[in-house]
Tab-separated table of N, CA and C in Angstrom:
chain	number	residue	atom	x	y	z
D	32	MET	N	0.968	-1.287	-0.002
D	32	MET	CA	-0.009	0.067	0.197
D	32	MET	C	0.911	1.024	-0.020
D	33	ASN	N	0.660	2.232	-1.016
D	33	ASN	CA	1.552	3.236	-0.856
D	33	ASN	C	1.135	4.300	0.326
D	34	LYS	N	2.069	5.174	0.590
D	34	LYS	CA	1.635	6.113	1.611
D	34	LYS	C	1.045	7.240	0.862
D	35	ASN	N	0.509	7.895	1.798
D	35	ASN	CA	-0.728	9.189	1.493
D	35	ASN	C	0.152	10.341	1.138
D	36	THR	N	0.835	10.102	-0.169
D	36	THR	CA	1.403	11.565	-0.819
D	36	THR	C	0.142	12.556	-1.145
D	37	LYS	N	-0.795	12.659	-1.332
D	37	LYS	CA	-1.891	13.637	-1.404
D	37	LYS	C	-2.126	14.894	-0.661
D	38	LYS	N	-2.193	14.056	0.553
D	38	LYS	CA	-2.366	14.810	1.929
D	38	LYS	C	-1.704	14.132	3.276
D	39	GLU	N	-0.767	15.430	3.202
D	39	GLU	CA	0.314	15.102	4.305
D	39	GLU	C	-0.742	15.743	6.034
D	40	LYS	N	-0.189	15.039	7.149
D	40	LYS	CA	-0.879	15.839	8.430
D	40	LYS	C	-0.410	16.819	8.646
D	41	LYS	N	-0.798	17.694	9.487
D	41	LYS	CA	-0.612	19.021	9.862
D	41	LYS	C	-0.537	19.074	10.756
D	42	LEU	N	0.444	19.733	11.523
D	42	LEU	CA	0.513	19.607	13.297
D	42	LEU	C	-0.090	20.601	13.946
D	43	ILE	N	-1.315	20.281	14.852
D	43	ILE	CA	-1.940	21.475	15.811
D	43	ILE	C	-0.679	21.742	16.772
D	44	SER	N	-0.460	23.424	16.918
D	44	SER	CA	0.314	23.519	17.887
D	44	SER	C	-0.041	24.181	19.137
D	45	SER	N	-1.381	24.376	19.486
D	45	SER	CA	-2.043	24.864	20.401
D	45	SER	C	-3.048	24.472	20.543
D	46	GLY	N	-4.050	24.628	21.949
D	46	GLY	CA	-5.213	24.688	21.920
D	46	GLY	C	-6.181	25.757	21.376
D	47	ASP	N	-6.004	26.903	21.192
D	47	ASP	CA	-6.060	27.952	20.290
D	47	ASP	C	-6.357	27.226	19.182
D	48	GLU	N	-5.280	27.471	18.304
D	48	GLU	CA	-5.442	26.701	16.734
D	48	GLU	C	-6.121	25.115	16.634
D	49	PHE	N	-6.471	24.488	17.900
D	49	PHE	CA	-7.341	23.588	17.283
D	49	PHE	C	-8.854	23.847	17.383
D	50	ASP	N	-9.171	24.958	18.291
D	50	ASP	CA	-10.535	25.597	18.696
D	50	ASP	C	-10.807	26.482	17.398
D	51	LYS	N	-9.958	27.028	16.645
D	51	LYS	CA	-10.148	27.658	15.635
D	51	LYS	C	-10.744	26.659	14.266
D	52	LEU	N	-10.062	25.349	14.307
D	52	LEU	CA	-10.527	24.647	13.517
D	52	LEU	C	-11.493	24.279	13.466
D	53	LEU	N	-11.801	24.300	14.758
D	53	LEU	CA	-13.327	23.706	15.609
D	53	LEU	C	-14.592	24.356	14.567
D	54	GLU	N	-14.171	25.891	14.432
D	54	GLU	CA	-14.772	27.103	14.075
D	54	GLU	C	-14.924	27.040	12.517
D	55	GLU	N	-13.862	26.938	12.160
D	55	GLU	CA	-13.880	26.943	10.609
D	55	GLU	C	-13.791	25.848	9.614
D	56	LYS	N	-13.551	24.892	10.389
D	56	LYS	CA	-13.170	23.446	8.992
D	56	LYS	C	-14.880	22.667	9.206
D	57	ASP	N	-15.598	22.625	8.354
D	57	ASP	CA	-16.693	21.558	7.981
D	57	ASP	C	-16.466	20.124	8.784
D	58	ALA	N	-15.336	19.835	8.190
D	58	ALA	CA	-14.788	18.624	8.803
D	58	ALA	C	-13.382	18.052	8.847
D	59	PHE	N	-12.964	17.487	9.746
D	59	PHE	CA	-11.344	17.309	9.755
D	59	PHE	C	-11.247	15.984	11.000
D	60	PHE	N	-10.151	15.482	10.445
D	60	PHE	CA	-9.665	14.258	11.404
D	60	PHE	C	-8.176	14.632	12.203
D	61	VAL	N	-8.443	14.216	13.443
D	61	VAL	CA	-7.152	14.392	14.336
D	61	VAL	C	-6.937	13.432	14.937
D	62	LEU	N	-5.283	13.162	14.887
D	62	LEU	CA	-4.868	11.948	15.840
D	62	LEU	C	-4.277	12.542	16.806
D	63	PHE	N	-4.887	11.789	17.940
D	63	PHE	CA	-4.222	12.298	19.250
D	63	PHE	C	-3.102	11.568	19.223
D	64	SER	N	-2.104	12.473	19.603
D	64	SER	CA	-0.457	11.531	20.176
D	64	SER	C	0.090	11.677	21.243
D	65	LYS	N	1.074	11.351	21.267
D	65	LYS	CA	2.363	12.081	22.035
D	65	LYS	C	3.615	11.875	21.316
D	66	ASN	N	4.661	12.372	21.493
D	66	ASN	CA	6.137	12.202	21.172
D	66	ASN	C	6.533	10.696	21.542
D	67	GLY	N	7.389	10.096	20.538
D	67	GLY	CA	7.511	8.931	21.361
D	67	GLY	C	6.629	7.551	20.970
D	68	CYS	N	5.503	7.919	20.924
D	68	CYS	CA	4.969	6.657	20.765
D	68	CYS	C	4.981	6.047	19.275
D	69	GLY	N	5.248	4.731	19.611
D	69	GLY	CA	5.618	3.909	18.192
D	69	GLY	C	3.835	3.501	18.097
D	70	TYR	N	2.962	2.826	18.598
D	70	TYR	CA	1.548	2.849	18.358
D	70	TYR	C	0.840	4.116	17.722
D	71	CYS	N	1.075	5.467	17.620
D	71	CYS	CA	0.678	6.383	17.418
D	71	CYS	C	1.213	6.752	15.896
D	72	GLN	N	2.421	6.078	15.366
D	72	GLN	CA	2.841	6.105	14.354
D	72	GLN	C	2.556	4.966	13.477
D	73	LEU	N	2.028	3.842	14.233
D	73	LEU	CA	1.221	3.107	13.225
D	73	LEU	C	-0.048	3.172	13.229
D	74	ALA	N	-0.750	3.758	14.083
D	74	ALA	CA	-1.792	4.602	13.794
D	74	ALA	C	-2.000	5.611	12.657
D	75	GLU	N	-1.164	6.437	12.390
D	75	GLU	CA	-1.355	7.561	11.584
D	75	GLU	C	-0.677	6.596	10.277
D	76	LYS	N	-0.275	5.354	10.332
D	76	LYS	CA	0.112	4.633	8.628
D	76	LYS	C	-1.078	4.579	8.305
D	77	ASN	N	-2.037	3.405	9.511
D	77	ASN	CA	-3.267	3.138	8.938
D	77	ASN	C	-4.134	4.323	8.403
D	78	ILE	N	-4.389	5.612	8.942
D	78	ILE	CA	-5.136	6.284	8.952
D	78	ILE	C	-4.700	6.802	7.387
D	79	ASN	N	-3.414	6.883	7.157
D	79	ASN	CA	-2.574	7.422	5.655
D	79	ASN	C	-3.040	6.743	4.573
D	80	GLN	N	-3.517	5.269	4.877
D	80	GLN	CA	-4.151	4.209	4.028
D	80	GLN	C	-5.513	4.589	3.313
D	81	VAL	N	-6.129	5.087	4.103
D	81	VAL	CA	-7.553	5.480	3.668
D	81	VAL	C	-8.045	6.873	3.597
D	82	ILE	N	-7.127	7.828	4.105
D	82	ILE	CA	-7.776	9.382	4.256
D	82	ILE	C	-8.258	9.875	2.740
D	83	ASP	N	-7.275	9.378	1.638
D	83	ASP	CA	-7.183	9.963	0.315
D	83	ASP	C	-9.019	9.869	-0.346
D	84	SER	N	-9.314	8.387	0.839
D	84	SER	CA	-10.622	8.049	-0.003
D	84	SER	C	-12.017	9.222	0.280
D	85	PHE	N	-11.457	10.181	1.092
D	85	PHE	CA	-12.352	11.096	1.986
D	85	PHE	C	-11.808	12.481	1.673
D	86	PRO	N	-11.970	12.986	0.223
D	86	PRO	CA	-11.336	14.298	-0.002
D	86	PRO	C	-12.189	15.832	0.783
D	87	GLU	N	-12.698	15.436	1.368
D	87	GLU	CA	-13.674	16.360	2.667
D	87	GLU	C	-12.716	16.263	3.669
D	88	LEU	N	-11.933	15.137	4.022
D	88	LEU	CA	-11.306	15.576	5.109
D	88	LEU	C	-9.513	15.562	5.074
D	89	LYS	N	-9.105	16.345	6.327
D	89	LYS	CA	-7.520	16.425	6.305
D	89	LYS	C	-7.173	15.917	7.279
D	90	LEU	N	-6.145	15.352	7.510
D	90	LEU	CA	-5.280	14.521	8.616
D	90	LEU	C	-4.863	15.843	9.577
D	91	TYR	N	-4.975	16.070	10.874
D	91	TYR	CA	-4.449	16.819	11.780
D	91	TYR	C	-3.681	16.029	12.874
D	92	GLN	N	-2.775	16.374	13.428
D	92	GLN	CA	-1.999	15.523	14.442
D	92	GLN	C	-1.947	16.517	15.792
D	93	LEU	N	-2.427	16.104	16.954
D	93	LEU	CA	-2.140	17.101	18.234
D	93	LEU	C	-1.637	16.245	19.110
D	94	LYS	N	-0.549	17.102	19.489
D	94	LYS	CA	0.517	16.151	20.557
D	94	LYS	C	0.151	16.561	22.031
D	95	LEU	N	0.230	15.678	22.844
D	95	LEU	CA	-0.183	15.835	24.123
D	95	LEU	C	0.603	17.380	24.542
D	96	THR	N	1.694	17.382	24.328
D	96	THR	CA	2.707	18.169	24.890
D	96	THR	C	2.249	19.585	24.230
D	97	ASP	N	1.279	19.994	23.308
D	97	ASP	CA	1.088	20.919	22.282
D	97	ASP	C	-0.369	21.544	23.157
D	98	ALA	N	-1.159	20.623	23.995
D	98	ALA	CA	-2.436	21.067	24.395
D	98	ALA	C	-3.192	20.423	25.202
D	99	PRO	N	-2.273	20.054	26.519
D	99	PRO	CA	-2.722	19.001	27.425
D	99	PRO	C	-4.221	19.531	27.699
D	100	GLU	N	-4.465	20.821	27.405
D	100	GLU	CA	-6.194	21.194	28.031
D	100	GLU	C	-7.263	20.400	26.955
D	101	ILE	N	-6.753	20.352	25.789
D	101	ILE	CA	-8.230	19.721	24.825
D	101	ILE	C	-8.105	18.120	24.824
D	102	PHE	N	-6.689	17.609	25.655
D	102	PHE	CA	-6.853	15.918	25.767
D	102	PHE	C	-7.730	15.766	26.966
D	103	LYS	N	-7.694	17.182	27.938
D	103	LYS	CA	-8.601	16.792	29.105
D	103	LYS	C	-9.806	17.285	28.798
D	104	ARG	N	-10.228	18.288	27.758
D	104	ARG	CA	-11.529	18.431	27.541
D	104	ARG	C	-12.594	17.243	26.658
D	105	TYR	N	-11.337	16.594	26.252
D	105	TYR	CA	-11.977	15.342	25.433
D	105	TYR	C	-12.203	14.136	26.471
D	106	ASP	N	-11.281	14.186	27.666
D	106	ASP	CA	-11.032	13.078	28.541
D	106	ASP	C	-10.078	11.785	27.705
D	107	ILE	N	-9.135	12.431	26.939
D	107	ILE	CA	-8.312	11.584	26.729
D	107	ILE	C	-7.242	11.560	27.420
D	108	ASN	N	-7.375	10.005	28.135
D	108	ASN	CA	-5.957	9.506	29.018
D	108	ASN	C	-4.909	8.723	28.536
D	109	SER	N	-5.450	8.312	27.094
D	109	SER	CA	-3.807	7.370	26.343
D	109	SER	C	-4.275	7.619	25.231
D	110	VAL	N	-3.091	7.506	24.526
D	110	VAL	CA	-2.936	7.345	22.895
D	110	VAL	C	-2.466	6.287	22.205
D	111	PRO	N	-2.830	6.470	21.259
D	111	PRO	CA	-3.479	7.235	20.475
D	111	PRO	C	-4.986	7.158	20.398
D	112	VAL	N	-5.539	8.346	19.894
D	112	VAL	CA	-6.985	8.307	19.881
D	112	VAL	C	-7.105	9.313	18.610
D	113	SER	N	-7.972	8.879	18.118
D	113	SER	CA	-8.374	9.426	16.377
D	113	SER	C	-10.192	10.115	16.876
D	114	LYS	N	-9.951	11.381	16.340
D	114	LYS	CA	-11.475	11.926	16.422
D	114	LYS	C	-11.831	12.485	15.042
D	115	VAL	N	-13.102	12.571	14.701
D	115	VAL	CA	-13.160	12.582	13.379
D	115	VAL	C	-14.475	14.121	13.914
D	116	PHE	N	-14.239	15.450	13.810
D	116	PHE	CA	-15.071	16.828	13.974
D	116	PHE	C	-15.641	16.737	12.536
D	117	LYS	N	-16.927	17.294	12.768
D	117	LYS	CA	-18.061	17.395	11.693
D	117	LYS	C	-18.868	18.489	11.966
D	118	GLU	N	-18.480	19.457	11.726
D	118	GLU	CA	-19.637	21.039	12.010
D	118	GLU	C	-19.299	21.132	13.762
D	119	GLY	N	-18.291	21.288	14.199
D	119	GLY	CA	-17.744	21.779	15.263
D	119	GLY	C	-17.848	20.285	16.585
D	120	LYS	N	-18.158	19.456	15.916
D	120	LYS	CA	-19.243	17.897	16.743
D	120	LYS	C	-17.779	16.740	16.916
D	121	ALA	N	-17.508	16.223	17.461
D	121	ALA	CA	-16.943	14.686	17.518
D	121	ALA	C	-18.101	14.334	16.809
D	122	VAL	N	-17.835	13.434	15.528
D	122	VAL	CA	-18.783	12.605	15.063
D	122	VAL	C	-18.327	11.042	14.975
D	123	TYR	N	-16.826	10.792	15.377
D	123	TYR	CA	-16.187	9.394	15.337
D	123	TYR	C	-15.049	9.711	16.271
D	124	THR	N	-14.919	8.471	16.869
D	124	THR	CA	-13.752	8.155	17.673
D	124	THR	C	-13.087	7.041	17.706
D	125	GLY	N	-11.783	6.775	17.453
D	125	GLY	CA	-11.228	5.463	17.540
D	125	GLY	C	-10.272	5.064	18.603
D	126	PHE	N	-10.218	4.146	19.483
D	126	PHE	CA	-8.969	4.013	20.433
D	126	PHE	C	-8.087	3.383	19.732
D	127	GLY	N	-7.095	3.481	20.157
D	127	GLY	CA	-5.687	2.577	20.010
D	127	GLY	C	-5.570	2.803	18.307
D	128	VAL	N	-5.165	1.673	17.790
D	128	VAL	CA	-4.497	1.530	16.551
D	128	VAL	C	-5.474	1.044	16.167
D	129	ARG	N	-6.635	1.280	14.947
D	129	ARG	CA	-7.300	0.776	14.064
D	129	ARG	C	-6.862	0.130	12.628
D	130	SER	N	-7.302	-0.856	12.461
D	130	SER	CA	-7.066	-1.278	11.123
D	130	SER	C	-7.632	-0.277	9.887
D	131	PRO	N	-6.883	-0.410	9.016
D	131	PRO	CA	-7.483	0.627	7.380
D	131	PRO	C	-8.702	0.300	7.468
D	132	ASN	N	-9.434	-1.220	7.317
D	132	ASN	CA	-10.612	-1.386	6.938
D	132	ASN	C	-11.718	-0.795	8.205
D	133	ASP	N	-11.166	-0.852	9.081
D	133	ASP	CA	-12.406	-0.112	10.353
D	133	ASP	C	-12.152	1.415	10.050
D	134	ILE	N	-10.857	1.724	9.612
D	134	ILE	CA	-11.271	3.480	9.587
D	134	ILE	C	-12.122	3.346	8.437
D	135	TYR	N	-11.699	2.883	7.187
D	135	TYR	CA	-12.721	3.079	6.085
D	135	TYR	C	-13.968	2.938	6.387
D	136	TYR	N	-14.522	1.582	7.029
D	136	TYR	CA	-15.886	1.747	6.922
D	136	TYR	C	-16.481	2.458	8.024
D	137	GLN	N	-16.114	2.924	9.340
D	137	GLN	CA	-16.440	4.305	9.717
D	137	GLN	C	-16.408	5.201	9.344
D	138	LEU	N	-15.826	5.721	8.430
D	138	LEU	CA	-15.566	7.359	7.799
D	138	LEU	C	-16.864	6.960	6.613
D	139	LYS	N	-16.946	6.188	6.210
D	139	LYS	CA	-17.297	5.731	4.773
D	139	LYS	C	-19.220	5.985	5.378
D	140	SER	N	-19.593	5.634	6.405
D	140	SER	CA	-21.089	5.916	7.021
D	140	SER	C	-21.140	7.435	7.375
D	141	TYR	N	-19.924	8.006	7.601
D	141	TYR	CA	-20.297	9.730	7.789
D	141	TYR	C	-20.072	10.717	6.240
D	142	PHE	N	-19.240	10.156	5.742
D	142	PHE	CA	-18.967	11.059	4.259
D	142	PHE	C	-19.221	10.289	3.034
D	143	GLY	N	-19.160	8.726	2.661
D	143	GLY	CA	-19.609	8.290	1.610
D	143	GLY	C	-18.022	8.218	1.248
D	144	SER	N	-17.839	7.489	-0.133
D	144	SER	CA	-16.384	7.444	-0.338
D	144	SER	C	-16.454	7.497	-1.898
D	145	SER	N	-15.028	7.403	-2.405
D	145	SER	CA	-14.951	7.686	-3.887
D	145	SER	C	-14.495	5.800	-4.145
D	146	ASN	N	-14.304	5.574	-2.927
D	146	ASN	CA	-13.947	4.209	-2.722
D	146	ASN	C	-12.173	3.557	-3.159
D	147	SER	N	-11.500	4.572	-3.373
D	147	SER	CA	-10.143	4.629	-3.648
D	147	SER	C	-9.405	3.581	-3.133
D	148	TYR	N	-9.561	3.723	-1.863
D	148	TYR	CA	-8.806	2.390	-0.923
D	148	TYR	C	-8.689	1.189	-1.498
D	149	PHE	N	-10.151	0.663	-1.590
D	149	PHE	CA	-10.392	-0.602	-2.013
D	149	PHE	C	-9.913	-0.676	-3.474
D	150	GLN	N	-9.896	0.294	-4.601
D	150	GLN	CA	-9.345	0.308	-5.704
D	150	GLN	C	-8.289	-0.042	-5.837
D	151	GLU	N	-7.261	0.468	-4.885
D	151	GLU	CA	-6.032	0.335	-5.005
D	151	GLU	C	-5.550	-1.065	-4.324
D	152	LEU	N	-6.627	-1.754	-3.460
D	152	LEU	CA	-6.160	-2.873	-2.722
D	152	LEU	C	-6.188	-4.054	-4.172
D	153	ASP	N	-7.068	-4.067	-4.821
D	153	ASP	CA	-7.520	-4.565	-5.945
D	153	ASP	C	-6.384	-4.740	-6.884
D	154	GLU	N	-6.054	-3.564	-7.535
D	154	GLU	CA	-5.122	-3.176	-8.290
D	154	GLU	C	-3.283	-3.791	-7.878
D	155	GLU	N	-3.705	-4.141	-6.655
D	155	GLU	CA	-1.920	-4.771	-5.813
D	155	GLU	C	-2.373	-5.760	-5.757
D	156	ASN	N	-3.479	-6.629	-5.754
D	156	ASN	CA	-3.847	-7.776	-5.484
D	156	ASN	C	-4.084	-8.525	-7.319
D	157	ASN	N	-3.981	-7.753	-8.057
D	157	ASN	CA	-4.032	-8.365	-9.404
D	157	ASN	C	-2.929	-8.446	-9.960
């Protein structure tokens, strides 16, 4: 599976920046993580495998050290945690490392899909 080359994650550097995203963006995907977390890196890899199937979503990463108040607001006590926000509200939460298939089907229920994730899998297997 190719790495996501169309959309790279954007780092959120503060709680204020996060709150601004909530106000301005219709929808976005956030990976809550911390430095040196191997599971967080694996979670990001799995998200990158499917994110291009959802053109309306951009991937952001928020690290515990950059905005502990946001982690507290959403009662996040361990990482990785993935959340999708739509119209300022969290509509999806994934705890731990989720498989690409799980992420895809969860997101598809909220956004539909161009199905590029499964098209790419089919092309690799043929």
